[in-house]
PDB file of C-alpha atoms and ligand atoms in Angstrom:
ATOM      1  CA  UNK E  19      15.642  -5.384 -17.515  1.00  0.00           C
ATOM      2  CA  UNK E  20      13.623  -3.710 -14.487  1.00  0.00           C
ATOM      3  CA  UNK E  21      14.715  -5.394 -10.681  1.00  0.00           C
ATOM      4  CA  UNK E  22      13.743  -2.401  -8.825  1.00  0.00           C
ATOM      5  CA  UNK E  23      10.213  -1.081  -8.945  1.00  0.00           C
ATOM      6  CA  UNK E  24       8.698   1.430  -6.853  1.00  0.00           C
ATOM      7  CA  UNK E  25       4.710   1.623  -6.632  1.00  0.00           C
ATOM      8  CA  UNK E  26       2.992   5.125  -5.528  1.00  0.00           C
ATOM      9  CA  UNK E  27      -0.639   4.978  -4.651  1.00  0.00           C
ATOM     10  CA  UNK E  28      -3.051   7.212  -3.838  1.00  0.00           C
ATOM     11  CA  UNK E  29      -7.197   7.612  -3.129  1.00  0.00           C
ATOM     12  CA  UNK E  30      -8.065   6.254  -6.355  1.00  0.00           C
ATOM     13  CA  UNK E  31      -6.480   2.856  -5.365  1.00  0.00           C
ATOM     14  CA  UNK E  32      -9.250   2.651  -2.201  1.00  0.00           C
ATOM     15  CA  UNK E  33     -12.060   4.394  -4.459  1.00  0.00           C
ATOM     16  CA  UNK E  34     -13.914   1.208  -5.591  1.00  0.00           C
ATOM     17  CA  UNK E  35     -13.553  -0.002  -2.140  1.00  0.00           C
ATOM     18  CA  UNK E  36     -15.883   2.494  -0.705  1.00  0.00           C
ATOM     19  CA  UNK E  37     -13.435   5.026   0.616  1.00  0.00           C
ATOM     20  CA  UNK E  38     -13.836   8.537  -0.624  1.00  0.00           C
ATOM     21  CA  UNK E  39     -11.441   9.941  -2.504  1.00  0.00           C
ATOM     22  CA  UNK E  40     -10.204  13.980  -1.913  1.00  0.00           C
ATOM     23  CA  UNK E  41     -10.644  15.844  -5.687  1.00  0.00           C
ATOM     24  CA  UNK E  42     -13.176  13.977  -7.380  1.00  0.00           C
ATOM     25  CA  UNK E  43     -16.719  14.858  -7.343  1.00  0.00           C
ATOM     26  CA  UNK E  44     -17.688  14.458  -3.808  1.00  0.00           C
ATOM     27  CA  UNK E  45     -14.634  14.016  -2.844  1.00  0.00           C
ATOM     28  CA  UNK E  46     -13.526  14.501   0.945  1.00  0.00           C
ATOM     29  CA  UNK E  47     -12.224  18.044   0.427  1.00  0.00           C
ATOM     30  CA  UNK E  48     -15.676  19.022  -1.393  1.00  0.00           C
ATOM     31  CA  UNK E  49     -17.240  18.570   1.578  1.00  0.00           C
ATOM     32  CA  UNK E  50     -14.403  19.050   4.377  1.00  0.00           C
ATOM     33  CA  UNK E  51     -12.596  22.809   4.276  1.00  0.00           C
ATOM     34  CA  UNK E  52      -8.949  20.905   4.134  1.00  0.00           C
ATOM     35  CA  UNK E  53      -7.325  23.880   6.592  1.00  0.00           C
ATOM     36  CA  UNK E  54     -10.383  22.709   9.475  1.00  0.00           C
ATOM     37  CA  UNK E  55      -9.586  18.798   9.282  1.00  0.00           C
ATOM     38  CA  UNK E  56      -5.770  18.253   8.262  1.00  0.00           C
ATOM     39  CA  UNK E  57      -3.854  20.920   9.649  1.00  0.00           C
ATOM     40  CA  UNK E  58      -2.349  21.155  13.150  1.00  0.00           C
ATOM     41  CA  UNK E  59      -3.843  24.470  13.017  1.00  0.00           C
ATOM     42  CA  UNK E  60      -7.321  23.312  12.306  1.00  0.00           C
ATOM     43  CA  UNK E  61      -6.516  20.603  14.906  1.00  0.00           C
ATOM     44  CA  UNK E  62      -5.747  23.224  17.255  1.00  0.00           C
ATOM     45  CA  UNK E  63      -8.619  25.143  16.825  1.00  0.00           C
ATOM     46  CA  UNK E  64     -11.094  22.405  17.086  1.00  0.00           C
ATOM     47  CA  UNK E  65     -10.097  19.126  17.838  1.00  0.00           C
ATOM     48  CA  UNK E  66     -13.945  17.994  18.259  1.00  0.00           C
ATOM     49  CA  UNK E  67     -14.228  18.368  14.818  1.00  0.00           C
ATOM     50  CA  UNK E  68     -10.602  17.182  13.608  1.00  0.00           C
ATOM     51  CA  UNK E  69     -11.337  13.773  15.508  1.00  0.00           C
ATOM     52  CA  UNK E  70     -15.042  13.431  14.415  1.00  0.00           C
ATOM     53  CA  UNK E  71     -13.698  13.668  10.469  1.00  0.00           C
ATOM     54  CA  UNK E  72     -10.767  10.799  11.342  1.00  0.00           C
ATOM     55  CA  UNK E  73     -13.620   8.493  13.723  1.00  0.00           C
ATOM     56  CA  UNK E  74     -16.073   8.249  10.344  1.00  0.00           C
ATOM     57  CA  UNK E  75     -13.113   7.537   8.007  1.00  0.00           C
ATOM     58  CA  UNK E  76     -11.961   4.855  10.693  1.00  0.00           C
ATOM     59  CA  UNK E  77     -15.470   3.610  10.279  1.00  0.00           C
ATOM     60  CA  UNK E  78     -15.790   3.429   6.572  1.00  0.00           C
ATOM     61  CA  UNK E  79     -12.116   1.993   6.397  1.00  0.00           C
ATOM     62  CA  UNK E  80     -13.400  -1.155   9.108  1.00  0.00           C
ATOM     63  CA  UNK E  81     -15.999  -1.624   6.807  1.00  0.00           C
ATOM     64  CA  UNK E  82     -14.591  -1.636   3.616  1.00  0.00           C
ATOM     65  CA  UNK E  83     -12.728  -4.593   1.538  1.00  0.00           C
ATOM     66  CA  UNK E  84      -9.492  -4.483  -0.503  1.00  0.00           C
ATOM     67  CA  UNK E  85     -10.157  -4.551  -3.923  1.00  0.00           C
ATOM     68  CA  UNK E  86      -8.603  -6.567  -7.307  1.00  0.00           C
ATOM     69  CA  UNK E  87      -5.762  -3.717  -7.022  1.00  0.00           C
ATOM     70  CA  UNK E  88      -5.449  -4.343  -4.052  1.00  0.00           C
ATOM     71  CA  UNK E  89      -5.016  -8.168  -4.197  1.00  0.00           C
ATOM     72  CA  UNK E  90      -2.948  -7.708  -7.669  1.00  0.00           C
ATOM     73  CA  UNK E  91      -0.472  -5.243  -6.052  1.00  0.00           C
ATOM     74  CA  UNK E  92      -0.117  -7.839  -3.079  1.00  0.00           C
ATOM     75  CA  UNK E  93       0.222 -10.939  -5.720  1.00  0.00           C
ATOM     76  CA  UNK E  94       2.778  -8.778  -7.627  1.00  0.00           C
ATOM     77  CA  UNK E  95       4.666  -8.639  -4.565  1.00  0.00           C
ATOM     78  CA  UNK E  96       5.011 -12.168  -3.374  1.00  0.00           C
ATOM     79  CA  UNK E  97       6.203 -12.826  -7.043  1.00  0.00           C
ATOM     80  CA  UNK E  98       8.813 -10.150  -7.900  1.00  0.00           C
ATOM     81  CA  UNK E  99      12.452 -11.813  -7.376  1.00  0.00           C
ATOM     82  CA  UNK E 100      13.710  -7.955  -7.693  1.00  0.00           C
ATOM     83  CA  UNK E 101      12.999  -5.242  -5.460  1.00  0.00           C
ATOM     84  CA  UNK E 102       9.738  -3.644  -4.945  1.00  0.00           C
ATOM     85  CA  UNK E 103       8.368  -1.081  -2.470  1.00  0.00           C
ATOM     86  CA  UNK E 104       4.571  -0.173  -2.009  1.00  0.00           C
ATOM     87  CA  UNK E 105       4.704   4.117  -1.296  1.00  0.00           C
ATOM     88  CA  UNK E 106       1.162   4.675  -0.089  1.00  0.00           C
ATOM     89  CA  UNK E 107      -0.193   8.318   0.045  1.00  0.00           C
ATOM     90  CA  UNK E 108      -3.294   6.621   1.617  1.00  0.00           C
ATOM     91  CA  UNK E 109      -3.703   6.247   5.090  1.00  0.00           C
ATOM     92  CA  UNK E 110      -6.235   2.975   5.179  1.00  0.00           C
ATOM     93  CA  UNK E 111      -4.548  -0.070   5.968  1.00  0.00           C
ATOM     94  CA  UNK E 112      -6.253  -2.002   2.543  1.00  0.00           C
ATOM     95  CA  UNK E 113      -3.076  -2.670   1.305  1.00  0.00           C
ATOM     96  CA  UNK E 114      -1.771  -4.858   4.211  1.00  0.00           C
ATOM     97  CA  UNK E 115      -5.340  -6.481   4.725  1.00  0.00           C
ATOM     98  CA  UNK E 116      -4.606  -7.946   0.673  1.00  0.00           C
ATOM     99  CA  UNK E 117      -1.384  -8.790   1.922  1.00  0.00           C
ATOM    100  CA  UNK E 118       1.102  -6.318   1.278  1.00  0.00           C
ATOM    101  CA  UNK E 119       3.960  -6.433   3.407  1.00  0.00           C
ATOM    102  CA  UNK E 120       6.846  -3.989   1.907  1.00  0.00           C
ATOM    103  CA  UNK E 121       4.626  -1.061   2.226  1.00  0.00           C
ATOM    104  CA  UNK E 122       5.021   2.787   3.511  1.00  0.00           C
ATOM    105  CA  UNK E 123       2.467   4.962   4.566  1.00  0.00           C
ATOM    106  CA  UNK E 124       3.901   8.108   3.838  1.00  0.00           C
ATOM    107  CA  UNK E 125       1.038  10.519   5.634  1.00  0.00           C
ATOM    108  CA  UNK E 126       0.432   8.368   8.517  1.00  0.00           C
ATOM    109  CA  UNK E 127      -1.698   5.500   9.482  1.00  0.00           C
ATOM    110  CA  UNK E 128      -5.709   5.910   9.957  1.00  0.00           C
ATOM    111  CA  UNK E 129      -5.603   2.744  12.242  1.00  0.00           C
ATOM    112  CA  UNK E 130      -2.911   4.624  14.928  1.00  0.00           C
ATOM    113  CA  UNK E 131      -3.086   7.520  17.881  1.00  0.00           C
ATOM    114  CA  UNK E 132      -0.335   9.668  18.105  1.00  0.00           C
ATOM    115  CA  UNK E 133       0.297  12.254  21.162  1.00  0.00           C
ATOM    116  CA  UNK E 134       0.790  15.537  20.035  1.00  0.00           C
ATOM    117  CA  UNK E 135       2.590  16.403  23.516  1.00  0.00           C
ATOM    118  CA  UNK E 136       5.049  13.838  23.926  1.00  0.00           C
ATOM    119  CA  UNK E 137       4.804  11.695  20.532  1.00  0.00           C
ATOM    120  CA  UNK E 138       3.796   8.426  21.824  1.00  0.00           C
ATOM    121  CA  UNK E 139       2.282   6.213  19.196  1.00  0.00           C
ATOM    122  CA  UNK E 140      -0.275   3.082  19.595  1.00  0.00           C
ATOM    123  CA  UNK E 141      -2.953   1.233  17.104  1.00  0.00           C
ATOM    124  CA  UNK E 142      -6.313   2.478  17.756  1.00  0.00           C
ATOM    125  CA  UNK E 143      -9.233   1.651  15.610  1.00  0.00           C
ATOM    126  CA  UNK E 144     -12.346   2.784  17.324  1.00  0.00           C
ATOM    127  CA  UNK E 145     -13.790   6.665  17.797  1.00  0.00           C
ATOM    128  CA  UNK E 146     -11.637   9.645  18.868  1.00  0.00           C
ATOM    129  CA  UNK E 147     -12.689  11.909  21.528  1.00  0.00           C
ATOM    130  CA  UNK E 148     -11.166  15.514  22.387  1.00  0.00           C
ATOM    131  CA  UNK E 149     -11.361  14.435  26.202  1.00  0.00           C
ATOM    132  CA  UNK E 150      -9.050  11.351  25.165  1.00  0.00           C
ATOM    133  CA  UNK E 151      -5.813  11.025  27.439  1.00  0.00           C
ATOM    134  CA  UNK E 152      -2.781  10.181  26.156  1.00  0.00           C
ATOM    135  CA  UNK E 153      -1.627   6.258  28.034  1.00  0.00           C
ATOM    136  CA  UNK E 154       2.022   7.604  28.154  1.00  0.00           C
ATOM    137  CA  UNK E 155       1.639  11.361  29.698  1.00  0.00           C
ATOM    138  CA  UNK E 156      -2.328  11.639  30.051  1.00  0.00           C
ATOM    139  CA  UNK E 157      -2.211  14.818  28.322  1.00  0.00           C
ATOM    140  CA  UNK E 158      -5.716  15.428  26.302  1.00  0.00           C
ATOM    141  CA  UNK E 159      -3.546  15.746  23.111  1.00  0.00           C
ATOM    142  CA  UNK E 160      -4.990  12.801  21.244  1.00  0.00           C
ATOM    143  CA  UNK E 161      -4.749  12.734  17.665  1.00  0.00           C
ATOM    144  CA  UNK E 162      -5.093   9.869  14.475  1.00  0.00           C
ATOM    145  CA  UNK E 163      -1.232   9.327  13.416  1.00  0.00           C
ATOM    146  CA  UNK E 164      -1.459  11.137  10.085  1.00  0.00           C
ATOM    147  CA  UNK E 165       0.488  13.342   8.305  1.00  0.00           C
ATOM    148  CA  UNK E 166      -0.931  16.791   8.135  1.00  0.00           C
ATOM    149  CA  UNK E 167      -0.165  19.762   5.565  1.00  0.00           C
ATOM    150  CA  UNK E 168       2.879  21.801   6.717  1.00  0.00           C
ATOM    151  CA  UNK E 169       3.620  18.639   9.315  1.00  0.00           C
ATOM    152  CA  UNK E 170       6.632  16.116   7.276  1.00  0.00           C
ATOM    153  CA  UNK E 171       5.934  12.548   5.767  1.00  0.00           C
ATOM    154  CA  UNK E 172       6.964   9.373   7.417  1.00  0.00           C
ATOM    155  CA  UNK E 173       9.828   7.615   5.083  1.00  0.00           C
ATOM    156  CA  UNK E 174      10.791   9.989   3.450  1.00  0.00           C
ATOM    157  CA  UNK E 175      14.694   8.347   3.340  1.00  0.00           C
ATOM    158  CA  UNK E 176      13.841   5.165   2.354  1.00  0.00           C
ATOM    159  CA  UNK E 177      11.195   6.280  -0.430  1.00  0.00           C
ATOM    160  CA  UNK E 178      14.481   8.782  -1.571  1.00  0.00           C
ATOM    161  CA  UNK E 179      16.934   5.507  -1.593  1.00  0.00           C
ATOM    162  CA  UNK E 180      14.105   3.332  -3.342  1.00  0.00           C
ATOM    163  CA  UNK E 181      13.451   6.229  -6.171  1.00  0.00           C
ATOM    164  CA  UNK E 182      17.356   5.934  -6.509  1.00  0.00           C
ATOM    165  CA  UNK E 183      17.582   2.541  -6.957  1.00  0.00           C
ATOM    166  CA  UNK E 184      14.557   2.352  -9.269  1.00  0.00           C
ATOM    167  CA  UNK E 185      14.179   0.821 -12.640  1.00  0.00           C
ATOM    168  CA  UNK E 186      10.276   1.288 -12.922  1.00  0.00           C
ATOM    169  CA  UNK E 187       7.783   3.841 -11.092  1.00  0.00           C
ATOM    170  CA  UNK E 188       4.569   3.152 -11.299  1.00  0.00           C
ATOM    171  CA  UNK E 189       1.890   6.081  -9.842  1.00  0.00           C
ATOM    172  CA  UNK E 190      -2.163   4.702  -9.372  1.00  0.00           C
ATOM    173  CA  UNK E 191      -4.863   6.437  -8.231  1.00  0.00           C
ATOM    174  CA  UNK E 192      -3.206   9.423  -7.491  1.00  0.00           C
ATOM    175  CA  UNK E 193      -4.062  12.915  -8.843  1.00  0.00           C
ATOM    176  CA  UNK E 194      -0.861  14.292  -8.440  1.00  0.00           C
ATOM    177  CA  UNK E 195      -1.247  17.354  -6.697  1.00  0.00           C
ATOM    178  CA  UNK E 196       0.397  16.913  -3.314  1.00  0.00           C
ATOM    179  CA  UNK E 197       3.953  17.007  -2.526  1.00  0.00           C
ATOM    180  CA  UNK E 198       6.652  15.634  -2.063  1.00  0.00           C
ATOM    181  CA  UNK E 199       4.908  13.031  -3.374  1.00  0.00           C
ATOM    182  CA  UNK E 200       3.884  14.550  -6.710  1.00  0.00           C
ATOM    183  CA  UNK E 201       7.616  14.832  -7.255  1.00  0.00           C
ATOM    184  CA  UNK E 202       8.540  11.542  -6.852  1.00  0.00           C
ATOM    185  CA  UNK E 203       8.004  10.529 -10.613  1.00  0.00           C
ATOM    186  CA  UNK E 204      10.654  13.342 -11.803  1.00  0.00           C
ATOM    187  CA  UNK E 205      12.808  11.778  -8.669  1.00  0.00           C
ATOM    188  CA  UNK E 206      12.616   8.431 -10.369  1.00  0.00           C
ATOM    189  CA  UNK E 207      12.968   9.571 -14.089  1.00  0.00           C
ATOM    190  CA  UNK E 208      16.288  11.160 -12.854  1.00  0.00           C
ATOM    191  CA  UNK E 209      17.529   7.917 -11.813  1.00  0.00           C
ATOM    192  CA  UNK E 210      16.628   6.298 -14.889  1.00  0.00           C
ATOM    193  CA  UNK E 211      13.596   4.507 -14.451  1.00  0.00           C
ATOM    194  CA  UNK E 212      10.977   4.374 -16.603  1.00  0.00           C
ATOM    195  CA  UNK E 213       7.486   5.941 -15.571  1.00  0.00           C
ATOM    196  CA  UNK E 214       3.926   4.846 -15.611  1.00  0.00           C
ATOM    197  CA  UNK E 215       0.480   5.898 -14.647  1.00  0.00           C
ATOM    198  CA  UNK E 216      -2.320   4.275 -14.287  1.00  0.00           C
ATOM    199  CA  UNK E 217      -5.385   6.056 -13.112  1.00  0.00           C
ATOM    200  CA  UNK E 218      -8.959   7.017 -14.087  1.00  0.00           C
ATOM    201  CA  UNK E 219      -8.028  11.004 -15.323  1.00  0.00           C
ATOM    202  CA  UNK E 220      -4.557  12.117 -15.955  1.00  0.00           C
ATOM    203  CA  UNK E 221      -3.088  13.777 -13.085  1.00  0.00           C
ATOM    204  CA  UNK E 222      -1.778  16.590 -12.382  1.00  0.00           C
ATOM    205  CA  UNK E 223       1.567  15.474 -13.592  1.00  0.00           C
ATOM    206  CA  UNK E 224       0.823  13.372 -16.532  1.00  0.00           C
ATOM    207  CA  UNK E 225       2.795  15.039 -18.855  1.00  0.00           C
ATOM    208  CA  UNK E 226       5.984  13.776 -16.771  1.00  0.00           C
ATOM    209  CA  UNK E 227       5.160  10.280 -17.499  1.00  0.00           C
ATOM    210  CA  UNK E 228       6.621   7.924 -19.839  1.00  0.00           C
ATOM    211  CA  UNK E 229       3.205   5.993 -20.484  1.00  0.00           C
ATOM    212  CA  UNK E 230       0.053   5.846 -19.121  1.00  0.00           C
ATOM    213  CA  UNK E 231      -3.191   3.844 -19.162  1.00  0.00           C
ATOM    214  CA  UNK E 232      -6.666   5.293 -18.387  1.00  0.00           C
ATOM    215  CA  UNK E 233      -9.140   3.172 -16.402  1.00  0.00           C
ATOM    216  CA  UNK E 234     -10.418   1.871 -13.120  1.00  0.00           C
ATOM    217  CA  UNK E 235      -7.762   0.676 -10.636  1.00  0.00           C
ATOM    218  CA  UNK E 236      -9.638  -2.803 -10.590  1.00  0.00           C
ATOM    219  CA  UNK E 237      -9.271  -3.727 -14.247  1.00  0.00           C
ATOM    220  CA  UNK E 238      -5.793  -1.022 -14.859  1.00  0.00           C
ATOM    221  CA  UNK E 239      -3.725  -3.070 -12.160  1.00  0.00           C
ATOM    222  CA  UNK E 240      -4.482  -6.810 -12.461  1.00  0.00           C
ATOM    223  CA  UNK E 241      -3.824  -6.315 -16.116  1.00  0.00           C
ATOM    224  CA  UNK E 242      -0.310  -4.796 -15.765  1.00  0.00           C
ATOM    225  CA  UNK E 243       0.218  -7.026 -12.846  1.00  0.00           C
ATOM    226  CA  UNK E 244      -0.589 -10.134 -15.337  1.00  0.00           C
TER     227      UNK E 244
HETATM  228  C1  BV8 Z  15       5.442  18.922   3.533  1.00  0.00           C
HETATM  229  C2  BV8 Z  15      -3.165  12.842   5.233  1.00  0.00           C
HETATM  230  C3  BV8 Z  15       7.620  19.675   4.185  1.00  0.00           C
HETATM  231  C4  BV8 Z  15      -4.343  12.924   6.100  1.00  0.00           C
HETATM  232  C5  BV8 Z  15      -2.647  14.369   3.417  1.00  0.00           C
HETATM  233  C6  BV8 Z  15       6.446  21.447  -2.593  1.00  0.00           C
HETATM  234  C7  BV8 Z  15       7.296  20.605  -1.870  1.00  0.00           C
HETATM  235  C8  BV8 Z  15       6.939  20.174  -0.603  1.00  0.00           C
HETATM  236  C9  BV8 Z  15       5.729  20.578  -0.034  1.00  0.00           C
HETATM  237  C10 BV8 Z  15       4.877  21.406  -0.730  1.00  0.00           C
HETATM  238  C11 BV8 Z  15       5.222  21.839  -2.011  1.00  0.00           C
HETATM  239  N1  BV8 Z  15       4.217  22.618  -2.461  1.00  0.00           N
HETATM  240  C12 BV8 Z  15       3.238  22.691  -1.521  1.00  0.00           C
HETATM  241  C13 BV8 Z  15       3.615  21.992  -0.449  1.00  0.00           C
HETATM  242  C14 BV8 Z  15       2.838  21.876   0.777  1.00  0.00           C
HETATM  243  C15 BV8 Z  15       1.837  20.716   0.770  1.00  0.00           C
HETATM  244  C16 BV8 Z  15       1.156  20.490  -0.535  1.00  0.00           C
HETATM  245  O1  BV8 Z  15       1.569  19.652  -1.322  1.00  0.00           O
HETATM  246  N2  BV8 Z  15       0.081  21.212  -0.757  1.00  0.00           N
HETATM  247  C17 BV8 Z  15      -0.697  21.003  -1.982  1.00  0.00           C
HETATM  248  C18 BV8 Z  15      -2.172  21.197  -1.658  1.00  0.00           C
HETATM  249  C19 BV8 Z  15      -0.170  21.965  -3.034  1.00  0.00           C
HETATM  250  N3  BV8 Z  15       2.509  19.504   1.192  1.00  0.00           N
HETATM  251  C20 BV8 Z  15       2.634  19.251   2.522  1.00  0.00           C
HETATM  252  O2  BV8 Z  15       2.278  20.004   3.394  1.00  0.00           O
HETATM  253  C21 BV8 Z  15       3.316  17.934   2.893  1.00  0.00           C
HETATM  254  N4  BV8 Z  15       4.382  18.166   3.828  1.00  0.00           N
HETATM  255  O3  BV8 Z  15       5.498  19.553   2.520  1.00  0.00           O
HETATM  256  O4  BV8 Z  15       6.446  18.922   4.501  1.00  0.00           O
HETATM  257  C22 BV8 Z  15       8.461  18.981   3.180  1.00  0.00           C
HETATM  258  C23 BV8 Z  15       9.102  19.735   2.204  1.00  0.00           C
HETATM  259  C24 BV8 Z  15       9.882  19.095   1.259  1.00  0.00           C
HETATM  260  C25 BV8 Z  15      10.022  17.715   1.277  1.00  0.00           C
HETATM  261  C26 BV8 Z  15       9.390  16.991   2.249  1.00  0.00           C
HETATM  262  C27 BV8 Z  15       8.578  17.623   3.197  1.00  0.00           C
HETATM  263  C28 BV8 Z  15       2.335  17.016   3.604  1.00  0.00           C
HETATM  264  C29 BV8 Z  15       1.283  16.545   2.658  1.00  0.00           C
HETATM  265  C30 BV8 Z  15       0.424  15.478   3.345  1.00  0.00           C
HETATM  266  C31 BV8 Z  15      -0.922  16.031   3.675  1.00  0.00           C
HETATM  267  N5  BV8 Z  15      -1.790  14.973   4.154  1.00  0.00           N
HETATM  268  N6  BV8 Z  15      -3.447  13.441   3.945  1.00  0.00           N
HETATM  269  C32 BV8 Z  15      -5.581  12.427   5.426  1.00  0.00           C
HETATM  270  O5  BV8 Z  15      -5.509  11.530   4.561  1.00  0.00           O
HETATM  271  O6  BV8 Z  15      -6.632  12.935   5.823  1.00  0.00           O
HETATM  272  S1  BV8 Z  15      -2.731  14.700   1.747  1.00  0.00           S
HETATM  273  C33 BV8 Z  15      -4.152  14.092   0.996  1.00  0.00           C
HETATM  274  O7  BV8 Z  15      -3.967  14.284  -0.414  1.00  0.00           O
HETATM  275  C34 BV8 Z  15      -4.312  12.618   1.138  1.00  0.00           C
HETATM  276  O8  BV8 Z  15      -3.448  12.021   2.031  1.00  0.00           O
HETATM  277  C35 BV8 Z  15      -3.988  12.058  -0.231  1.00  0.00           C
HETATM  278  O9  BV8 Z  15      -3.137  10.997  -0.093  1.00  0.00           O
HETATM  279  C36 BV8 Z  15      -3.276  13.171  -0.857  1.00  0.00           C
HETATM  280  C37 BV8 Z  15      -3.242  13.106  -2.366  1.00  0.00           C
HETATM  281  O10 BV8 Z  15      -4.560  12.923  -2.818  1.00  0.00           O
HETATM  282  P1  BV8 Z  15      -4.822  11.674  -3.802  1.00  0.00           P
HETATM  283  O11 BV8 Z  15      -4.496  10.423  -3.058  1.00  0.00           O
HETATM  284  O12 BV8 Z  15      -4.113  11.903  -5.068  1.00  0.00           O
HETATM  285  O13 BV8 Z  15      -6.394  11.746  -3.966  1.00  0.00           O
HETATM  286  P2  BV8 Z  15      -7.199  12.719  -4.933  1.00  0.00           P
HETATM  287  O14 BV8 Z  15      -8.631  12.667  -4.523  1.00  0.00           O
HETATM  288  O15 BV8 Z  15      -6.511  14.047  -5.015  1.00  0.00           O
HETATM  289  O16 BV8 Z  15      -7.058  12.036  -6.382  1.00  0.00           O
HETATM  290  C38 BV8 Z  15      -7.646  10.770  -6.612  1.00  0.00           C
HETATM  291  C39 BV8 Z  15      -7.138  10.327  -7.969  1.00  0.00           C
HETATM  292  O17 BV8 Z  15      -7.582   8.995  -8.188  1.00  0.00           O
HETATM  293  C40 BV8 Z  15      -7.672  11.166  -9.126  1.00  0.00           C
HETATM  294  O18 BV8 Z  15      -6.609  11.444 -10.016  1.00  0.00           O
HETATM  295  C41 BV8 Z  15      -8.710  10.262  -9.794  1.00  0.00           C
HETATM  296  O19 BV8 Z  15      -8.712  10.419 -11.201  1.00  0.00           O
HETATM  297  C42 BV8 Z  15      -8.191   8.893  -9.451  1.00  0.00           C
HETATM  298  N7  BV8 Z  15      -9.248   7.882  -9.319  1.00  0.00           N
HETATM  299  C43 BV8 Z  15     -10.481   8.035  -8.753  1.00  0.00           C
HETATM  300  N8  BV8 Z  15     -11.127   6.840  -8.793  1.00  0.00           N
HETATM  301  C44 BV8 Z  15     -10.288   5.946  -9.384  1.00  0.00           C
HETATM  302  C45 BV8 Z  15      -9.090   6.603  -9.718  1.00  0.00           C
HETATM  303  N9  BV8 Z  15      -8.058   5.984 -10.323  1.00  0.00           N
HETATM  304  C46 BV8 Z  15      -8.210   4.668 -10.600  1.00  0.00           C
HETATM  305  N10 BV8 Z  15      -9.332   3.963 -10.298  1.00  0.00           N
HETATM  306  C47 BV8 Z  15     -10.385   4.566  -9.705  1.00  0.00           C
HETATM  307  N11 BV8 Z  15     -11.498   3.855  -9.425  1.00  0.00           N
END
């Protein structure tokens, strides 16, 4: 009988909306060197460029839509009786624009500023500029609110005491290769809950999955939803 289900999502999930993904063909990181645009280092070393690669994806994310996984993984919410929580790798807000509401964004939030000197946070949606000063300290130390490699995910307690409490983990869209996140379905598994993925290829970790289904997010998740 499953009560507690936890839902990991990654690019794949926004990919039919419009929003590039990172590995496939064409992918962000094909045409992005990953160490210049999501490191602090990188951030460090150029911030022009750092806030120039967030202000494009903050204008392809205003102009996108949330898809049918989208809107399934929001109806699947407002029905479950049991618990459920939404672990998003992605930093769009698609999700809550279907309607999600018990939702994490593990690596930060497109849609938010964060001051790297003294940590102040506020929702920002329009272009980033190096000569941006911080509201709280007016420091020019303006970056998006994401999560960058080496920096540590948001939630990482309550996605721990939700894998714990799990009956069902269910990874879309993801490919698998970035931690802690990649390690979540072995995290679940050990608790006892049965695994799933549902994504276009099989990731990186497929083999650590109890089932899987191949497909595009729009037709994989409104049919397990159903
Ligand atoms: C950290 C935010 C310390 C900004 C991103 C072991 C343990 C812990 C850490 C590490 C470790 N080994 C290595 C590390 C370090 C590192 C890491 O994992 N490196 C990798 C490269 C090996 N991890 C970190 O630095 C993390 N922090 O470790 O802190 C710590 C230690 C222990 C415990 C806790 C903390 C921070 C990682 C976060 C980095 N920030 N992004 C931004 O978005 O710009 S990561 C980046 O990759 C994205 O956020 C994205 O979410 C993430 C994963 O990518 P995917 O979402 O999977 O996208 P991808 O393109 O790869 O795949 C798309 C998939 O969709 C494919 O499989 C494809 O088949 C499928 N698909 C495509 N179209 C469709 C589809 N599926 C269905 N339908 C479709 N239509």
């Amino acid at each position: 009988m499953v009560e507690n289900i936890v839902i990991l999502t990654g690019a794949g999930v926004s990919a039919e909306s419009g929003l590039g993904t990172f590995r496939d063909a064409g992918g962000l990181w094909t045409r992005y060197a990953l160490e210049d645009v999501a490191t602090p280092e990188g951030f460090a070393r150029d911030p022009g460029l750092v806030l120039e690669f967030y202000s494009a994806r903050r204008e392809n994310c205003r102009t996108a839509s949330p898809n049918a996984a989208h809107r399934a993984l929001a109806e699947l919410e407002s029905a479950w009786p049991g618990g459920l929580l939404l672990v998003t790798q992605n930093i769009d807000d698609l999700h809550e624009r279907a309607g999600t509401r018990r939702l994490v964004h593990m690596h930060g939030e497109l849609m938010a500023c964060l001051c790297a000197a003294c940590g102040r946070r506020w929702p920002s949606a329009g272009p980033m500029h190096a000569a941006d000063r911080c509201p709280a300290c007016a420091a020019a130390a303006v970056r998006p609110d994401v999560v960058w490699f080496g920096e540590y995910p948001y939630h990482m307690k309550e996605i721990g005491a939700a894998l714990g409490a799990a009956d069902l983990f269910v990874s879309i869209g993801t490919s698998g290769s970035v931690y802690p996140a990649a390690g979540f379905v072995q995290e679940a598994a050990r608790a006892g809950a049965r695994t799933l993925e549902l994504n276009l290829d099989p990731s990186d970790g497929a083999s650590l999955f109890d089932a899987a289904r191949r497909g595009p997010a729009t037709e994989l998740v409104p049919a397990w939803v159903a």
